[in-house]
DNA sequence: TATGGTACTAACAAATTTGTAAGTAATGGG
DNA sequence: CCCATTACTTACAAATTTGTTAGTACCATA
């Protein structure tokens, strides 16, 4: 997001874990604060910058831009600029991103289940 | 990890996205630097603290402790302390964590594929 | 009495991510 | 000429995560 230091321990550790573990690698690709939310919004087709901004409560234009840029760099979304004024830009999932959709659904179901389990274990410990 | 501020925008945003999106929620549960690696190591059964430390290159005892504590709090691992000297503690996946395994495998495959695609698109652009 | 092994904790510092506030460019419409 | 609209950028500050270093307790053994 800001540039990273090139040889910080932090950086080296990240390289190590993403190189040695494809699972960690995969999760890192979608690991920014707003990325999954953005990808989910795009699941049903293209959206413009302003549409994303309006659909995602709380995100600032700066954050939206940053996350979109990273997603684009990682090949998960495709950005299309139309030569118009005022500008028009839209975003859509790439093929490889679409392959994530069924996995997301399972993860999402798992999340819902986990949420319930945590809730019930909390309330039972009162 | 250190305590978080209670009403920072950051914190409120995180609450919002994890409450409104189960997928984001799920990914947040496994979102620490070393968490997935730890969970993977535990996939084949219990491991002691020192075994984890030795199997995960680069992790410090502090980080290992922190990540284990969070995983425990989130109900993904179970910690067992034996009343011995020197101390013995082991960690294992909980049931709900085990349910993630098949999903991990898919994600991991996706990661491997994504890695290749990125590589080939980089080399073809030289 | 000194040493060793295990699983940690504490105080601090560095790196990274996220958020705030205020711009910018281009052009059509009034 | 002035304003509105869209999709951004820039400089900065705050929050959060990660890493460094040096401890701790316990008891068995040398």
Coordinates of C-alpha atoms (C1' of nucleotides) in Angstrom, one line a residue:
Chain A
X1 CA 0.0 0.0 0.0
X2 CA 2.7 2.4 1.0
X3 CA 5.8 0.8 -0.4
X4 CA 7.3 -1.8 1.8
X5 CA 10.9 -2.0 3.0
X6 CA 12.8 -4.4 0.8
X7 CA 14.6 -6.5 3.4
X8 CA 12.7 -6.1 6.6
X9 CA 12.3 -9.3 8.6
X10 CA 8.6 -8.7 8.2
X11 CA 8.9 -8.8 4.4
X12 CA 11.2 -11.8 4.4
X13 CA 8.9 -13.7 6.6
X14 CA 6.0 -13.0 4.4
X15 CA 7.9 -14.2 1.4
X16 CA 8.9 -17.3 3.1
X17 CA 5.4 -18.2 4.2
X18 CA 3.7 -17.4 0.9
X19 CA 6.3 -19.4 -1.0
X20 CA 6.2 -22.4 1.2
X21 CA 2.5 -22.6 1.7
X22 CA 0.0 -22.2 -1.2
X23 CA -2.8 -21.8 1.2
X24 CA -1.2 -18.9 2.9
X25 CA -0.4 -17.5 -0.5
X26 CA -4.0 -17.7 -1.5
X27 CA -5.3 -16.0 1.6
X28 CA -2.7 -13.2 1.3
X29 CA -4.1 -12.4 -2.2
X30 CA -7.4 -11.5 -0.7
X31 CA -6.1 -10.2 2.6
X32 CA -6.7 -6.5 2.6
X33 CA -9.4 -5.0 4.7
X34 CA -11.9 -4.4 2.0
X35 CA -10.9 -6.8 -0.7
X36 CA -13.3 -9.6 -0.2
X37 CA -16.2 -7.2 0.1
X38 CA -15.2 -5.6 -3.2
X39 CA -14.9 -9.0 -4.8
X40 CA -18.3 -10.0 -3.5
X41 CA -19.9 -6.9 -4.9
X42 CA -18.4 -7.7 -8.3
X43 CA -19.7 -11.3 -8.2
X44 CA -22.8 -10.3 -10.2
X45 CA -21.0 -8.3 -12.8
X46 CA -19.3 -5.0 -13.6
X47 CA -19.5 -2.1 -11.3
X48 CA -18.2 1.5 -11.6
X49 CA -16.0 3.1 -9.0
X50 CA -18.8 5.2 -7.6
X51 CA -21.1 2.2 -7.4
X52 CA -18.6 0.3 -5.4
X53 CA -18.1 3.3 -3.1
X54 CA -21.8 3.7 -2.6
X55 CA -22.3 0.0 -1.9
X56 CA -19.6 -0.3 0.6
X57 CA -20.4 1.7 3.7
X58 CA -17.5 3.3 5.4
X59 CA -14.9 2.8 2.7
X60 CA -13.1 6.0 1.6
X61 CA -12.1 6.7 -1.9
X62 CA -8.5 6.3 -1.0
X63 CA -9.0 2.9 0.4
X64 CA -11.2 1.8 -2.5
X65 CA -8.6 2.9 -4.9
X66 CA -5.8 1.2 -3.1
X67 CA -7.6 -2.1 -2.8
X68 CA -8.7 -2.0 -6.4
X69 CA -5.1 -1.3 -7.5
X70 CA -3.9 -4.3 -5.6
X71 CA -6.6 -6.6 -6.8
X72 CA -5.8 -5.5 -10.3
X73 CA -2.1 -6.1 -9.9
X74 CA -2.8 -9.5 -8.6
X75 CA -4.9 -10.3 -11.6
X76 CA -8.2 -10.7 -9.7
X77 CA -10.1 -7.8 -11.3
X78 CA -10.0 -6.1 -14.7
X79 CA -10.2 -2.4 -14.9
X80 CA -11.8 -0.7 -17.9
X81 CA -11.5 3.0 -18.6
X82 CA -13.9 4.7 -21.0
X83 CA -12.7 7.8 -22.7
X84 CA -15.5 10.0 -21.5
X85 CA -15.9 13.1 -19.5
X86 CA -16.7 12.9 -16.7
X87 CA -14.6 9.8 -16.4
X88 CA -16.1 6.3 -16.4
X89 CA -14.2 3.3 -15.1
X90 CA -15.6 -0.1 -14.4
X91 CA -14.3 -3.2 -12.7
X92 CA -15.1 -6.9 -13.1
X93 CA -13.8 -10.2 -11.9
X94 CA -11.2 -12.1 -14.0
X95 CA -11.5 -15.7 -14.8
X96 CA -9.2 -16.8 -12.0
X97 CA -11.2 -14.8 -9.5
X98 CA -14.4 -16.3 -10.7
X99 CA -12.9 -19.7 -9.8
X100 CA -12.9 -18.6 -6.2
X101 CA -16.6 -18.2 -6.0
X102 CA -17.6 -21.7 -5.1
X103 CA -14.8 -21.8 -2.5
X104 CA -16.0 -18.5 -1.1
X105 CA -19.4 -19.9 -0.7
X106 CA -18.1 -22.8 1.4
X107 CA -16.0 -20.5 3.5
X108 CA -18.9 -18.2 4.0
X109 CA -21.0 -21.1 5.2
X110 CA -18.3 -22.1 7.5
X111 CA -18.1 -18.6 8.8
X112 CA -21.8 -18.5 9.5
X113 CA -21.5 -21.8 11.4
X114 CA -18.5 -20.6 13.3
X115 CA -20.2 -17.4 14.3
X116 CA -23.1 -19.4 15.8
X117 CA -20.8 -21.8 17.7
X118 CA -18.9 -18.9 19.2
X119 CA -22.1 -17.2 20.2
X120 CA -23.6 -20.2 21.8
X121 CA -20.3 -21.0 23.7
X122 CA -20.2 -17.4 24.9
X123 CA -23.8 -17.4 26.1
X124 CA -23.4 -20.8 27.8
X125 CA -20.4 -19.6 29.7
X126 CA -22.4 -16.7 31.4
Chain B
X1 CA -2.7 -8.6 19.6
X2 CA -1.8 -5.6 21.6
X3 CA -5.3 -4.4 22.8
X4 CA -7.2 -2.5 20.2
X5 CA -8.7 0.9 20.6
X6 CA -12.4 0.5 21.3
X7 CA -13.9 3.0 19.0
X8 CA -11.4 3.8 16.3
X9 CA -12.7 4.0 12.8
X10 CA -10.5 1.1 12.0
X11 CA -12.2 -1.0 14.6
X12 CA -15.7 0.0 13.7
X13 CA -15.0 -0.7 10.0
X14 CA -13.8 -4.1 10.9
X15 CA -16.9 -4.8 12.9
X16 CA -19.0 -3.7 10.1
X17 CA -17.4 -5.8 7.4
X18 CA -17.2 -9.0 9.5
X19 CA -20.8 -8.6 10.6
X20 CA -22.1 -7.9 7.2
X21 CA -20.1 -10.5 5.3
X22 CA -19.6 -14.0 6.5
X23 CA -16.8 -14.6 4.0
X24 CA -14.8 -11.7 5.4
X25 CA -15.6 -12.9 8.8
X26 CA -14.2 -16.3 8.0
X27 CA -11.1 -15.0 6.5
X28 CA -10.5 -12.7 9.4
X29 CA -10.5 -15.7 11.7
X30 CA -7.4 -17.0 10.0
X31 CA -5.9 -13.7 9.1
X32 CA -2.8 -13.5 11.3
X33 CA 0.6 -13.8 9.7
X34 CA 1.3 -17.3 10.9
X35 CA -2.1 -18.7 11.7
X36 CA -2.6 -20.8 8.6
X37 CA 0.9 -22.2 8.7
X38 CA 0.2 -23.2 12.3
X39 CA -3.1 -24.8 11.5
X40 CA -1.6 -26.7 8.6
X41 CA 1.1 -28.1 10.9
X42 CA -1.6 -29.3 13.2
X43 CA -3.6 -30.9 10.4
X44 CA -2.0 -34.3 11.1
X45 CA -2.4 -34.3 14.9
X46 CA -1.2 -32.7 18.1
X47 CA 2.0 -30.8 18.3
X48 CA 3.9 -29.3 21.2
X49 CA 4.9 -25.7 21.4
X50 CA 8.5 -26.5 20.7
X51 CA 7.6 -28.7 17.8
X52 CA 5.6 -25.9 16.2
X53 CA 8.4 -23.5 16.8
X54 CA 10.9 -25.8 15.1
X55 CA 8.7 -26.6 12.2
X56 CA 8.0 -23.0 11.4
X57 CA 11.1 -21.3 10.2
X58 CA 11.4 -17.7 11.3
X59 CA 8.6 -17.5 13.8
X60 CA 9.6 -16.2 17.2
X61 CA 8.3 -17.6 20.5
X62 CA 6.4 -14.4 21.0
X63 CA 4.6 -14.6 17.7
X64 CA 3.9 -18.2 18.1
X65 CA 2.4 -17.6 21.5
X66 CA 0.3 -14.7 20.3
X67 CA -1.1 -16.6 17.3
X68 CA -1.8 -19.7 19.3
X69 CA -3.7 -17.6 21.9
X70 CA -5.8 -16.0 19.2
X71 CA -6.6 -19.3 17.6
X72 CA -7.5 -20.7 20.9
X73 CA -9.8 -17.8 21.7
X74 CA -11.5 -18.2 18.3
X75 CA -12.1 -21.8 19.0
X76 CA -9.9 -23.2 16.3
X77 CA -7.4 -25.0 18.4
X78 CA -7.4 -26.7 21.8
X79 CA -4.6 -26.3 24.2
X80 CA -3.7 -29.0 26.7
X81 CA -1.3 -28.4 29.6
X82 CA 0.3 -31.4 31.3
X83 CA 1.4 -30.9 34.9
X84 CA 5.0 -31.8 34.4
X85 CA 8.4 -30.2 34.8
X86 CA 9.7 -29.1 32.4
X87 CA 6.3 -28.0 31.1
X88 CA 4.6 -29.8 28.4
X89 CA 1.8 -28.2 26.4
X90 CA 0.2 -29.4 23.2
X91 CA -2.1 -28.1 20.6
X92 CA -4.7 -29.7 18.3
X93 CA -7.4 -28.6 15.9
X94 CA -10.9 -28.4 17.1
X95 CA -13.8 -29.9 15.2
X96 CA -14.8 -26.7 13.6
X97 CA -11.3 -26.2 12.5
X98 CA -11.1 -29.6 10.9
X99 CA -14.1 -28.7 8.8
X100 CA -12.0 -26.1 7.1
X101 CA -9.5 -28.7 5.8
X102 CA -11.3 -29.6 2.6
X103 CA -11.9 -25.9 1.9
X104 CA -8.2 -25.2 2.5
X105 CA -7.3 -27.8 0.0
X106 CA -9.3 -26.1 -2.7
X107 CA -7.9 -22.8 -1.8
X108 CA -4.5 -24.2 -1.8
X109 CA -5.0 -25.6 -5.3
X110 CA -6.3 -22.3 -6.4
X111 CA -3.3 -20.6 -4.9
X112 CA -0.9 -22.9 -6.9
X113 CA -2.8 -22.2 -10.1
X114 CA -2.9 -18.4 -9.5
X115 CA 0.9 -18.5 -8.8
X116 CA 1.5 -20.1 -12.1
X117 CA -0.7 -17.7 -14.0
X118 CA 1.0 -14.7 -12.5
X119 CA 4.4 -16.1 -13.3
X120 CA 3.5 -16.9 -16.9
X121 CA 1.9 -13.5 -17.4
X122 CA 5.0 -11.8 -16.0
X123 CA 7.4 -13.8 -18.1
X124 CA 5.3 -13.3 -21.3
X125 CA 5.4 -9.5 -20.7
X126 CA 9.2 -9.5 -20.8
Chain C
dT1 C1' 25.1 -24.6 43.9
dA2 C1' 25.0 -24.1 38.9
dT3 C1' 22.9 -25.6 34.6
dG4 C1' 19.4 -27.1 31.5
dG5 C1' 15.0 -27.7 29.3
dT6 C1' 10.1 -26.0 28.3
dA7 C1' 6.7 -22.8 27.5
dC8 C1' 6.0 -18.9 28.1
dT9 C1' 5.8 -13.0 29.3
dA10 C1' 7.2 -8.0 29.3
dA11 C1' 8.9 -3.8 27.6
dC12 C1' 10.0 -1.7 23.7
dA13 C1' 10.8 -0.6 18.7
dA14 C1' 10.0 -1.0 13.8
dA15 C1' 7.1 -1.9 9.9
dT16 C1' 2.9 -1.9 7.8
dT17 C1' -1.9 -0.8 7.2
dT18 C1' -5.6 2.1 7.5
dG19 C1' -7.9 6.6 7.9
dT20 C1' -8.3 12.1 7.2
dA21 C1' -8.5 16.0 4.7
dA22 C1' -7.7 18.4 0.9
dG23 C1' -6.6 18.6 -3.6
dT24 C1' -6.5 17.5 -9.3
dA25 C1' -8.0 17.1 -14.4
dA26 C1' -11.1 17.2 -18.0
dT27 C1' -15.3 19.0 -20.1
dG28 C1' -20.2 20.0 -20.7
dG29 C1' -23.9 23.0 -19.2
dG30 C1' -25.6 27.4 -17.4
Chain D
dC1 C1' -16.3 32.3 -16.9
dC2 C1' -18.0 29.3 -13.1
dC3 C1' -19.7 25.1 -11.4
dA4 C1' -20.7 20.2 -11.2
dT5 C1' -19.3 15.4 -11.9
dT6 C1' -16.2 11.3 -11.7
dA7 C1' -12.3 8.9 -10.5
dC8 C1' -8.9 9.5 -8.7
dT9 C1' -3.9 11.5 -5.9
dT10 C1' -1.1 13.6 -2.3
dA11 C1' 0.6 14.5 2.3
dC12 C1' 0.0 13.4 6.6
dA13 C1' -1.5 11.0 11.0
dA14 C1' -3.3 7.3 13.7
dA15 C1' -3.9 2.5 14.6
dT16 C1' -2.4 -2.0 14.3
dT17 C1' 0.6 -5.8 13.6
dT18 C1' 5.0 -7.7 13.8
dG19 C1' 9.8 -8.3 15.5
dT20 C1' 13.8 -7.8 19.2
dT21 C1' 15.7 -8.6 23.4
dA22 C1' 15.7 -10.1 27.7
dG23 C1' 13.7 -12.0 31.1
dT24 C1' 10.4 -15.8 34.3
dA25 C1' 9.1 -20.3 36.9
dC26 C1' 9.7 -24.9 37.7
dC27 C1' 12.4 -29.0 39.2
dA28 C1' 15.8 -32.6 37.9
dT29 C1' 20.4 -33.6 37.3
dA30 C1' 25.5 -32.8 37.5

